[in-house]
């Protein structure tokens, strides 16, 4: 199986963290349900062209935080995640997304007021 | 770490070439790419790993077993391709060669062997000597795989091999690595193979290991930064490998540190772009060869600095 995740070489975040966050996102958004099987560490490494050291680290962190569990000899599966954690992860994802946009705007020399104006425009346009 | 290969101070002297001293370990369940120019010692290293060449000094330990002990058992667990292993037997047909090889690869699986011959479109009745270079490579690969080893030692397995077969090899190596206990050491010139399959990269130059690092770690640390200005204190910094003008940009092998320092100096970082693996390796090689200053390019440091730049194993 292939997961709909991709890593960016140019991101500030290390690759293992990008994988971790994207899998978390898939879980909390319900795209990966409890009990769903995840690809093996090697298969994911191949898909993303990263080392098993990286994917293993991502899986280990997810496992330590109770998002997934590995059953020896069987595979890795998504665990049941409670609502409160789901909400806080969603917050984290949205926060990171906005932060990225903010950093980009700052690089281009925008002031906070200008950024807020653009933000408001985005919200208006979505209505 | 649970090393499947341990190379300890191995040295091998030839008339015009000296290998080593070489030290490294291969962690079980990982793929190590050995990269280096022609004549850098890759094939000699593989022969030493396989026990085809005895080192003058040092030792190679496989599967944690002592040398000489259970030699047949160890050989059974290894699949080796390369270094013209079968040239002395090139008058045999491919099938005869397989039969012959099964004397030491006692676990050779006939069905799996047949399957691989089909998959790589090899005619088993063809004399090995009459096979094209690429087909000989494929035969070597098939014979390395057919007894289902746990460790593959592959010296340029895909050289001269057609694109479709290269792709199949990559698929086969991928499924081989699905077994978590399995490991591969592979030498290759094909960047895609390194980028896609490997966990560690071992850079060999002039018979010595110039670097042994985890692929993603190195990709995380090396970057090109476009900046508004370069503070004086960083102008001769060994972590800055190259400075280019119009627009001003630097290449570093210590991105997080340099980034922090630039921000401290109130320098605007306009953009950060990570380097491709082949670019990184080229910088390392250029550095080794001490080739400097082409087209106004500025290279910094010396051999001593270099030792700190590349993580030594």
PDB file of N, CA, C and O in Angstrom, chain B residues 28-95:
ATOM      1  N   UNK B  28      22.775  -4.794  10.484  1.00  0.00           N
ATOM      2  CA  UNK B  28      21.810  -5.738   9.919  1.00  0.00           C
ATOM      3  C   UNK B  28      20.535  -5.008   9.510  1.00  0.00           C
ATOM      4  O   UNK B  28      20.070  -4.116  10.218  1.00  0.00           O
ATOM      5  N   UNK B  29      19.995  -5.369   8.347  1.00  0.00           N
ATOM      6  CA  UNK B  29      18.751  -4.741   7.895  1.00  0.00           C
ATOM      7  C   UNK B  29      18.940  -3.449   7.133  1.00  0.00           C
ATOM      8  O   UNK B  29      17.977  -2.738   6.889  1.00  0.00           O
ATOM      9  N   UNK B  30      20.180  -3.135   6.756  1.00  0.00           N
ATOM     10  CA  UNK B  30      20.416  -1.880   6.042  1.00  0.00           C
ATOM     11  C   UNK B  30      21.102  -2.128   4.697  1.00  0.00           C
ATOM     12  O   UNK B  30      21.638  -3.191   4.444  1.00  0.00           O
ATOM     13  N   UNK B  31      21.035  -1.093   3.869  1.00  0.00           N
ATOM     14  CA  UNK B  31      21.683  -1.136   2.557  1.00  0.00           C
ATOM     15  C   UNK B  31      22.797  -0.093   2.540  1.00  0.00           C
ATOM     16  O   UNK B  31      22.553   1.079   2.813  1.00  0.00           O
ATOM     17  N   UNK B  32      23.997  -0.539   2.235  1.00  0.00           N
ATOM     18  CA  UNK B  32      25.128   0.384   2.156  1.00  0.00           C
ATOM     19  C   UNK B  32      25.574   0.498   0.703  1.00  0.00           C
ATOM     20  O   UNK B  32      25.805  -0.516   0.041  1.00  0.00           O
ATOM     21  N   UNK B  33      25.656   1.726   0.211  1.00  0.00           N
ATOM     22  CA  UNK B  33      26.177   1.945  -1.140  1.00  0.00           C
ATOM     23  C   UNK B  33      27.645   2.317  -1.035  1.00  0.00           C
ATOM     24  O   UNK B  33      28.006   3.196  -0.265  1.00  0.00           O
ATOM     25  N   UNK B  34      28.468   1.617  -1.799  1.00  0.00           N
ATOM     26  CA  UNK B  34      29.876   1.989  -1.854  1.00  0.00           C
ATOM     27  C   UNK B  34      30.067   2.781  -3.141  1.00  0.00           C
ATOM     28  O   UNK B  34      29.806   2.277  -4.225  1.00  0.00           O
ATOM     29  N   UNK B  35      30.462   4.032  -2.996  1.00  0.00           N
ATOM     30  CA  UNK B  35      30.685   4.846  -4.184  1.00  0.00           C
ATOM     31  C   UNK B  35      32.135   5.292  -4.250  1.00  0.00           C
ATOM     32  O   UNK B  35      32.784   5.523  -3.229  1.00  0.00           O
ATOM     33  N   UNK B  36      32.624   5.416  -5.464  1.00  0.00           N
ATOM     34  CA  UNK B  36      34.002   5.831  -5.661  1.00  0.00           C
ATOM     35  C   UNK B  36      34.338   5.742  -7.126  1.00  0.00           C
ATOM     36  O   UNK B  36      33.667   5.045  -7.881  1.00  0.00           O
ATOM     37  N   UNK B  37      35.374   6.456  -7.523  1.00  0.00           N
ATOM     38  CA  UNK B  37      35.764   6.475  -8.936  1.00  0.00           C
ATOM     39  C   UNK B  37      36.326   5.121  -9.342  1.00  0.00           C
ATOM     40  O   UNK B  37      36.583   4.266  -8.485  1.00  0.00           O
ATOM     41  N   UNK B  38      36.541   4.933 -10.628  1.00  0.00           N
ATOM     42  CA  UNK B  38      37.231   3.729 -11.098  1.00  0.00           C
ATOM     43  C   UNK B  38      38.590   3.679 -10.417  1.00  0.00           C
ATOM     44  O   UNK B  38      39.273   4.681 -10.307  1.00  0.00           O
ATOM     45  N   UNK B  39      38.964   2.488  -9.966  1.00  0.00           N
ATOM     46  CA  UNK B  39      40.286   2.345  -9.363  1.00  0.00           C
ATOM     47  C   UNK B  39      40.366   2.814  -7.918  1.00  0.00           C
ATOM     48  O   UNK B  39      41.455   2.916  -7.353  1.00  0.00           O
ATOM     49  N   UNK B  40      39.215   3.106  -7.306  1.00  0.00           N
ATOM     50  CA  UNK B  40      39.261   3.588  -5.926  1.00  0.00           C
ATOM     51  C   UNK B  40      39.356   2.430  -4.933  1.00  0.00           C
ATOM     52  O   UNK B  40      39.586   2.639  -3.745  1.00  0.00           O
ATOM     53  N   UNK B  41      39.170   1.209  -5.421  1.00  0.00           N
ATOM     54  CA  UNK B  41      39.340   0.042  -4.554  1.00  0.00           C
ATOM     55  C   UNK B  41      38.055  -0.698  -4.238  1.00  0.00           C
ATOM     56  O   UNK B  41      38.039  -1.573  -3.377  1.00  0.00           O
ATOM     57  N   UNK B  42      36.987  -0.349  -4.939  1.00  0.00           N
ATOM     58  CA  UNK B  42      35.697  -0.970  -4.631  1.00  0.00           C
ATOM     59  C   UNK B  42      35.733  -2.486  -4.817  1.00  0.00           C
ATOM     60  O   UNK B  42      35.332  -3.233  -3.931  1.00  0.00           O
ATOM     61  N   UNK B  43      36.229  -2.912  -5.987  1.00  0.00           N
ATOM     62  CA  UNK B  43      36.225  -4.352  -6.261  1.00  0.00           C
ATOM     63  C   UNK B  43      37.145  -5.106  -5.319  1.00  0.00           C
ATOM     64  O   UNK B  43      36.824  -6.206  -4.872  1.00  0.00           O
ATOM     65  N   UNK B  44      38.283  -4.503  -5.002  1.00  0.00           N
ATOM     66  CA  UNK B  44      39.191  -5.128  -4.034  1.00  0.00           C
ATOM     67  C   UNK B  44      38.496  -5.278  -2.690  1.00  0.00           C
ATOM     68  O   UNK B  44      38.599  -6.321  -2.035  1.00  0.00           O
ATOM     69  N   UNK B  45      37.759  -4.234  -2.313  1.00  0.00           N
ATOM     70  CA  UNK B  45      37.031  -4.301  -1.049  1.00  0.00           C
ATOM     71  C   UNK B  45      36.016  -5.442  -1.064  1.00  0.00           C
ATOM     72  O   UNK B  45      35.918  -6.222  -0.108  1.00  0.00           O
ATOM     73  N   UNK B  46      35.281  -5.572  -2.181  1.00  0.00           N
ATOM     74  CA  UNK B  46      34.293  -6.643  -2.275  1.00  0.00           C
ATOM     75  C   UNK B  46      34.953  -8.016  -2.208  1.00  0.00           C
ATOM     76  O   UNK B  46      34.448  -8.918  -1.545  1.00  0.00           O
ATOM     77  N   UNK B  47      36.082  -8.155  -2.902  1.00  0.00           N
ATOM     78  CA  UNK B  47      36.779  -9.441  -2.871  1.00  0.00           C
ATOM     79  C   UNK B  47      37.215  -9.778  -1.448  1.00  0.00           C
ATOM     80  O   UNK B  47      37.169 -10.933  -1.037  1.00  0.00           O
ATOM     81  N   UNK B  48      37.637  -8.769  -0.736  1.00  0.00           N
ATOM     82  CA  UNK B  48      38.076  -8.991   0.648  1.00  0.00           C
ATOM     83  C   UNK B  48      36.893  -9.384   1.524  1.00  0.00           C
ATOM     84  O   UNK B  48      36.995 -10.285   2.358  1.00  0.00           O
ATOM     85  N   UNK B  49      35.765  -8.714   1.318  1.00  0.00           N
ATOM     86  CA  UNK B  49      34.569  -9.044   2.103  1.00  0.00           C
ATOM     87  C   UNK B  49      34.154 -10.485   1.852  1.00  0.00           C
ATOM     88  O   UNK B  49      33.762 -11.212   2.756  1.00  0.00           O
ATOM     89  N   UNK B  50      34.261 -10.887   0.589  1.00  0.00           N
ATOM     90  CA  UNK B  50      33.811 -12.207   0.188  1.00  0.00           C
ATOM     91  C   UNK B  50      34.830 -13.283   0.534  1.00  0.00           C
ATOM     92  O   UNK B  50      34.534 -14.475   0.470  1.00  0.00           O
ATOM     93  N   UNK B  51      36.042 -12.863   0.904  1.00  0.00           N
ATOM     94  CA  UNK B  51      37.078 -13.845   1.218  1.00  0.00           C
ATOM     95  C   UNK B  51      37.796 -14.364  -0.013  1.00  0.00           C
ATOM     96  O   UNK B  51      38.508 -15.359   0.044  1.00  0.00           O
ATOM     97  N   UNK B  52      37.592 -13.683  -1.154  1.00  0.00           N
ATOM     98  CA  UNK B  52      38.296 -14.089  -2.377  1.00  0.00           C
ATOM     99  C   UNK B  52      39.726 -13.566  -2.360  1.00  0.00           C
ATOM    100  O   UNK B  52      40.590 -14.075  -3.044  1.00  0.00           O
ATOM    101  N   UNK B  53      39.934 -12.503  -1.591  1.00  0.00           N
ATOM    102  CA  UNK B  53      41.283 -11.981  -1.407  1.00  0.00           C
ATOM    103  C   UNK B  53      41.530 -11.902   0.096  1.00  0.00           C
ATOM    104  O   UNK B  53      40.692 -11.375   0.823  1.00  0.00           O
ATOM    105  N   UNK B  54      42.609 -12.464   0.530  1.00  0.00           N
ATOM    106  CA  UNK B  54      42.930 -12.427   1.965  1.00  0.00           C
ATOM    107  C   UNK B  54      43.614 -11.108   2.294  1.00  0.00           C
ATOM    108  O   UNK B  54      44.560 -10.733   1.611  1.00  0.00           O
ATOM    109  N   UNK B  55      43.156 -10.419   3.307  1.00  0.00           N
ATOM    110  CA  UNK B  55      43.835  -9.173   3.651  1.00  0.00           C
ATOM    111  C   UNK B  55      45.234  -9.430   4.221  1.00  0.00           C
ATOM    112  O   UNK B  55      45.467 -10.468   4.843  1.00  0.00           O
ATOM    113  N   UNK B  56      46.160  -8.494   3.964  1.00  0.00           N
ATOM    114  CA  UNK B  56      47.503  -8.612   4.541  1.00  0.00           C
ATOM    115  C   UNK B  56      47.456  -8.320   6.033  1.00  0.00           C
ATOM    116  O   UNK B  56      48.203  -8.888   6.816  1.00  0.00           O
ATOM    117  N   UNK B  57      46.591  -7.394   6.371  1.00  0.00           N
ATOM    118  CA  UNK B  57      46.399  -7.050   7.781  1.00  0.00           C
ATOM    119  C   UNK B  57      44.910  -6.957   8.080  1.00  0.00           C
ATOM    120  O   UNK B  57      44.124  -6.737   7.177  1.00  0.00           O
ATOM    121  N   UNK B  58      44.571  -7.040   9.370  1.00  0.00           N
ATOM    122  CA  UNK B  58      43.189  -6.859   9.771  1.00  0.00           C
ATOM    123  C   UNK B  58      42.324  -8.065   9.446  1.00  0.00           C
ATOM    124  O   UNK B  58      42.820  -9.084   8.973  1.00  0.00           O
ATOM    125  N   UNK B  59      41.031  -7.941   9.724  1.00  0.00           N
ATOM    126  CA  UNK B  59      40.138  -9.063   9.451  1.00  0.00           C
ATOM    127  C   UNK B  59      38.725  -8.600   9.101  1.00  0.00           C
ATOM    128  O   UNK B  59      38.342  -7.457   9.375  1.00  0.00           O
ATOM    129  N   UNK B  60      38.000  -9.509   8.468  1.00  0.00           N
ATOM    130  CA  UNK B  60      36.605  -9.269   8.135  1.00  0.00           C
ATOM    131  C   UNK B  60      35.775 -10.285   8.904  1.00  0.00           C
ATOM    132  O   UNK B  60      36.067 -11.475   8.883  1.00  0.00           O
ATOM    133  N   UNK B  61      34.774  -9.798   9.597  1.00  0.00           N
ATOM    134  CA  UNK B  61      33.901 -10.711  10.339  1.00  0.00           C
ATOM    135  C   UNK B  61      32.489 -10.631   9.762  1.00  0.00           C
ATOM    136  O   UNK B  61      31.940  -9.542   9.604  1.00  0.00           O
ATOM    137  N   UNK B  62      31.937 -11.795   9.418  1.00  0.00           N
ATOM    138  CA  UNK B  62      30.588 -11.817   8.846  1.00  0.00           C
ATOM    139  C   UNK B  62      29.622 -12.526   9.789  1.00  0.00           C
ATOM    140  O   UNK B  62      29.966 -13.549  10.379  1.00  0.00           O
ATOM    141  N   UNK B  63      28.455 -11.985   9.939  1.00  0.00           N
ATOM    142  CA  UNK B  63      27.402 -12.543  10.804  1.00  0.00           C
ATOM    143  C   UNK B  63      27.903 -12.774  12.233  1.00  0.00           C
ATOM    144  O   UNK B  63      27.437 -13.696  12.905  1.00  0.00           O
ATOM    145  N   UNK B  64      28.876 -11.994  12.638  1.00  0.00           N
ATOM    146  CA  UNK B  64      29.382 -12.126  13.996  1.00  0.00           C
ATOM    147  C   UNK B  64      30.167 -13.406  14.236  1.00  0.00           C
ATOM    148  O   UNK B  64      30.535 -13.711  15.365  1.00  0.00           O
ATOM    149  N   UNK B  65      30.417 -14.155  13.151  1.00  0.00           N
ATOM    150  CA  UNK B  65      31.150 -15.407  13.314  1.00  0.00           C
ATOM    151  C   UNK B  65      32.638 -15.170  13.100  1.00  0.00           C
ATOM    152  O   UNK B  65      33.034 -14.325  12.317  1.00  0.00           O
ATOM    153  N   UNK B  66      33.448 -15.958  13.769  1.00  0.00           N
ATOM    154  CA  UNK B  66      34.876 -15.807  13.577  1.00  0.00           C
ATOM    155  C   UNK B  66      35.289 -16.351  12.222  1.00  0.00           C
ATOM    156  O   UNK B  66      34.659 -17.245  11.678  1.00  0.00           O
ATOM    157  N   UNK B  67      36.347 -15.794  11.710  1.00  0.00           N
ATOM    158  CA  UNK B  67      36.909 -16.243  10.436  1.00  0.00           C
ATOM    159  C   UNK B  67      37.114 -17.746  10.455  1.00  0.00           C
ATOM    160  O   UNK B  67      37.365 -18.334  11.486  1.00  0.00           O
ATOM    161  N   UNK B  68      37.104 -18.315   9.291  1.00  0.00           N
ATOM    162  CA  UNK B  68      37.406 -19.742   9.096  1.00  0.00           C
ATOM    163  C   UNK B  68      36.336 -20.663   9.681  1.00  0.00           C
ATOM    164  O   UNK B  68      36.198 -21.793   9.265  1.00  0.00           O
ATOM    165  N   UNK B  69      35.578 -20.157  10.642  1.00  0.00           N
ATOM    166  CA  UNK B  69      34.584 -21.029  11.267  1.00  0.00           C
ATOM    167  C   UNK B  69      33.383 -21.170  10.357  1.00  0.00           C
ATOM    168  O   UNK B  69      32.852 -20.182   9.872  1.00  0.00           O
ATOM    169  N   UNK B  70      32.943 -22.371  10.192  1.00  0.00           N
ATOM    170  CA  UNK B  70      31.734 -22.638   9.414  1.00  0.00           C
ATOM    171  C   UNK B  70      31.722 -21.878   8.103  1.00  0.00           C
ATOM    172  O   UNK B  70      30.783 -21.175   7.785  1.00  0.00           O
ATOM    173  N   UNK B  71      32.793 -22.040   7.356  1.00  0.00           N
ATOM    174  CA  UNK B  71      32.944 -21.279   6.125  1.00  0.00           C
ATOM    175  C   UNK B  71      31.795 -21.546   5.152  1.00  0.00           C
ATOM    176  O   UNK B  71      31.247 -20.635   4.548  1.00  0.00           O
ATOM    177  N   UNK B  72      31.409 -22.805   5.036  1.00  0.00           N
ATOM    178  CA  UNK B  72      30.338 -23.157   4.102  1.00  0.00           C
ATOM    179  C   UNK B  72      29.036 -22.493   4.521  1.00  0.00           C
ATOM    180  O   UNK B  72      28.324 -21.914   3.708  1.00  0.00           O
ATOM    181  N   UNK B  73      28.768 -22.538   5.798  1.00  0.00           N
ATOM    182  CA  UNK B  73      27.538 -21.933   6.300  1.00  0.00           C
ATOM    183  C   UNK B  73      27.510 -20.439   5.993  1.00  0.00           C
ATOM    184  O   UNK B  73      26.508 -19.921   5.523  1.00  0.00           O
ATOM    185  N   UNK B  74      28.645 -19.778   6.222  1.00  0.00           N
ATOM    186  CA  UNK B  74      28.699 -18.342   5.958  1.00  0.00           C
ATOM    187  C   UNK B  74      28.490 -18.060   4.477  1.00  0.00           C
ATOM    188  O   UNK B  74      27.704 -17.210   4.089  1.00  0.00           O
ATOM    189  N   UNK B  75      29.157 -18.812   3.631  1.00  0.00           N
ATOM    190  CA  UNK B  75      29.044 -18.613   2.178  1.00  0.00           C
ATOM    191  C   UNK B  75      27.593 -18.804   1.710  1.00  0.00           C
ATOM    192  O   UNK B  75      27.109 -18.096   0.838  1.00  0.00           O
ATOM    193  N   UNK B  76      26.925 -19.763   2.322  1.00  0.00           N
ATOM    194  CA  UNK B  76      25.532 -20.021   1.983  1.00  0.00           C
ATOM    195  C   UNK B  76      24.635 -18.834   2.258  1.00  0.00           C
ATOM    196  O   UNK B  76      23.601 -18.662   1.633  1.00  0.00           O
ATOM    197  N   UNK B  77      25.042 -18.059   3.223  1.00  0.00           N
ATOM    198  CA  UNK B  77      24.205 -16.927   3.620  1.00  0.00           C
ATOM    199  C   UNK B  77      24.536 -15.651   2.843  1.00  0.00           C
ATOM    200  O   UNK B  77      23.933 -14.615   3.069  1.00  0.00           O
ATOM    201  N   UNK B  78      25.547 -15.758   1.966  1.00  0.00           N
ATOM    202  CA  UNK B  78      25.938 -14.589   1.180  1.00  0.00           C
ATOM    203  C   UNK B  78      25.618 -14.817  -0.288  1.00  0.00           C
ATOM    204  O   UNK B  78      25.790 -15.908  -0.811  1.00  0.00           O
ATOM    205  N   UNK B  79      25.164 -13.762  -0.942  1.00  0.00           N
ATOM    206  CA  UNK B  79      25.054 -13.789  -2.396  1.00  0.00           C
ATOM    207  C   UNK B  79      26.022 -12.762  -2.933  1.00  0.00           C
ATOM    208  O   UNK B  79      25.983 -11.602  -2.533  1.00  0.00           O
ATOM    209  N   UNK B  80      26.895 -13.216  -3.837  1.00  0.00           N
ATOM    210  CA  UNK B  80      27.930 -12.317  -4.332  1.00  0.00           C
ATOM    211  C   UNK B  80      27.838 -12.187  -5.839  1.00  0.00           C
ATOM    212  O   UNK B  80      27.658 -13.179  -6.543  1.00  0.00           O
ATOM    213  N   UNK B  81      27.942 -10.970  -6.340  1.00  0.00           N
ATOM    214  CA  UNK B  81      27.993 -10.763  -7.787  1.00  0.00           C
ATOM    215  C   UNK B  81      29.064  -9.733  -8.088  1.00  0.00           C
ATOM    216  O   UNK B  81      29.097  -8.677  -7.465  1.00  0.00           O
ATOM    217  N   UNK B  82      29.919 -10.077  -9.028  1.00  0.00           N
ATOM    218  CA  UNK B  82      30.929  -9.113  -9.460  1.00  0.00           C
ATOM    219  C   UNK B  82      32.319  -9.681  -9.541  1.00  0.00           C
ATOM    220  O   UNK B  82      32.534 -10.874  -9.310  1.00  0.00           O
ATOM    221  N   UNK B  83      33.238  -8.805  -9.887  1.00  0.00           N
ATOM    222  CA  UNK B  83      34.670  -9.129  -9.940  1.00  0.00           C
ATOM    223  C   UNK B  83      34.994 -10.322 -10.838  1.00  0.00           C
ATOM    224  O   UNK B  83      35.953 -11.044 -10.613  1.00  0.00           O
ATOM    225  N   UNK B  84      34.200 -10.537 -11.868  1.00  0.00           N
ATOM    226  CA  UNK B  84      34.492 -11.598 -12.829  1.00  0.00           C
ATOM    227  C   UNK B  84      34.629 -12.965 -12.197  1.00  0.00           C
ATOM    228  O   UNK B  84      35.455 -13.782 -12.593  1.00  0.00           O
ATOM    229  N   UNK B  85      33.782 -13.221 -11.221  1.00  0.00           N
ATOM    230  CA  UNK B  85      33.848 -14.463 -10.444  1.00  0.00           C
ATOM    231  C   UNK B  85      33.785 -15.707 -11.323  1.00  0.00           C
ATOM    232  O   UNK B  85      34.422 -16.711 -11.036  1.00  0.00           O
ATOM    233  N   UNK B  86      32.998 -15.631 -12.405  1.00  0.00           N
ATOM    234  CA  UNK B  86      32.761 -16.840 -13.185  1.00  0.00           C
ATOM    235  C   UNK B  86      33.597 -16.917 -14.470  1.00  0.00           C
ATOM    236  O   UNK B  86      33.368 -17.788 -15.296  1.00  0.00           O
ATOM    237  N   UNK B  87      34.532 -16.002 -14.625  1.00  0.00           N
ATOM    238  CA  UNK B  87      35.307 -15.982 -15.873  1.00  0.00           C
ATOM    239  C   UNK B  87      36.055 -17.289 -16.129  1.00  0.00           C
ATOM    240  O   UNK B  87      36.140 -17.756 -17.254  1.00  0.00           O
ATOM    241  N   UNK B  88      36.559 -17.903 -15.072  1.00  0.00           N
ATOM    242  CA  UNK B  88      37.298 -19.157 -15.238  1.00  0.00           C
ATOM    243  C   UNK B  88      36.395 -20.296 -15.715  1.00  0.00           C
ATOM    244  O   UNK B  88      36.879 -21.303 -16.216  1.00  0.00           O
ATOM    245  N   UNK B  89      35.092 -20.090 -15.536  1.00  0.00           N
ATOM    246  CA  UNK B  89      34.151 -21.163 -15.904  1.00  0.00           C
ATOM    247  C   UNK B  89      33.282 -20.754 -17.084  1.00  0.00           C
ATOM    248  O   UNK B  89      32.182 -21.251 -17.279  1.00  0.00           O
ATOM    249  N   UNK B  90      33.784 -19.818 -17.873  1.00  0.00           N
ATOM    250  CA  UNK B  90      32.909 -19.206 -18.880  1.00  0.00           C
ATOM    251  C   UNK B  90      32.584 -20.147 -20.029  1.00  0.00           C
ATOM    252  O   UNK B  90      31.744 -19.834 -20.860  1.00  0.00           O
ATOM    253  N   UNK B  91      33.256 -21.312 -20.083  1.00  0.00           N
ATOM    254  CA  UNK B  91      32.913 -22.273 -21.142  1.00  0.00           C
ATOM    255  C   UNK B  91      31.662 -23.086 -20.779  1.00  0.00           C
ATOM    256  O   UNK B  91      31.112 -23.791 -21.615  1.00  0.00           O
ATOM    257  N   UNK B  92      31.233 -22.983 -19.543  1.00  0.00           N
ATOM    258  CA  UNK B  92      30.015 -23.700 -19.125  1.00  0.00           C
ATOM    259  C   UNK B  92      28.775 -22.944 -19.615  1.00  0.00           C
ATOM    260  O   UNK B  92      28.821 -21.730 -19.799  1.00  0.00           O
ATOM    261  N   UNK B  93      27.675 -23.686 -19.768  1.00  0.00           N
ATOM    262  CA  UNK B  93      26.414 -22.989 -20.035  1.00  0.00           C
ATOM    263  C   UNK B  93      25.940 -22.391 -18.719  1.00  0.00           C
ATOM    264  O   UNK B  93      26.421 -22.757 -17.646  1.00  0.00           O
ATOM    265  N   UNK B  94      24.976 -21.487 -18.822  1.00  0.00           N
ATOM    266  CA  UNK B  94      24.456 -20.835 -17.622  1.00  0.00           C
ATOM    267  C   UNK B  94      23.911 -21.888 -16.645  1.00  0.00           C
ATOM    268  O   UNK B  94      24.190 -21.834 -15.440  1.00  0.00           O
ATOM    269  N   UNK B  95      23.176 -22.856 -17.174  1.00  0.00           N
ATOM    270  CA  UNK B  95      22.609 -23.900 -16.306  1.00  0.00           C
ATOM    271  C   UNK B  95      23.687 -24.743 -15.625  1.00  0.00           C
ATOM    272  O   UNK B  95      23.579 -25.067 -14.438  1.00  0.00           O
TER     273      UNK B  95
END
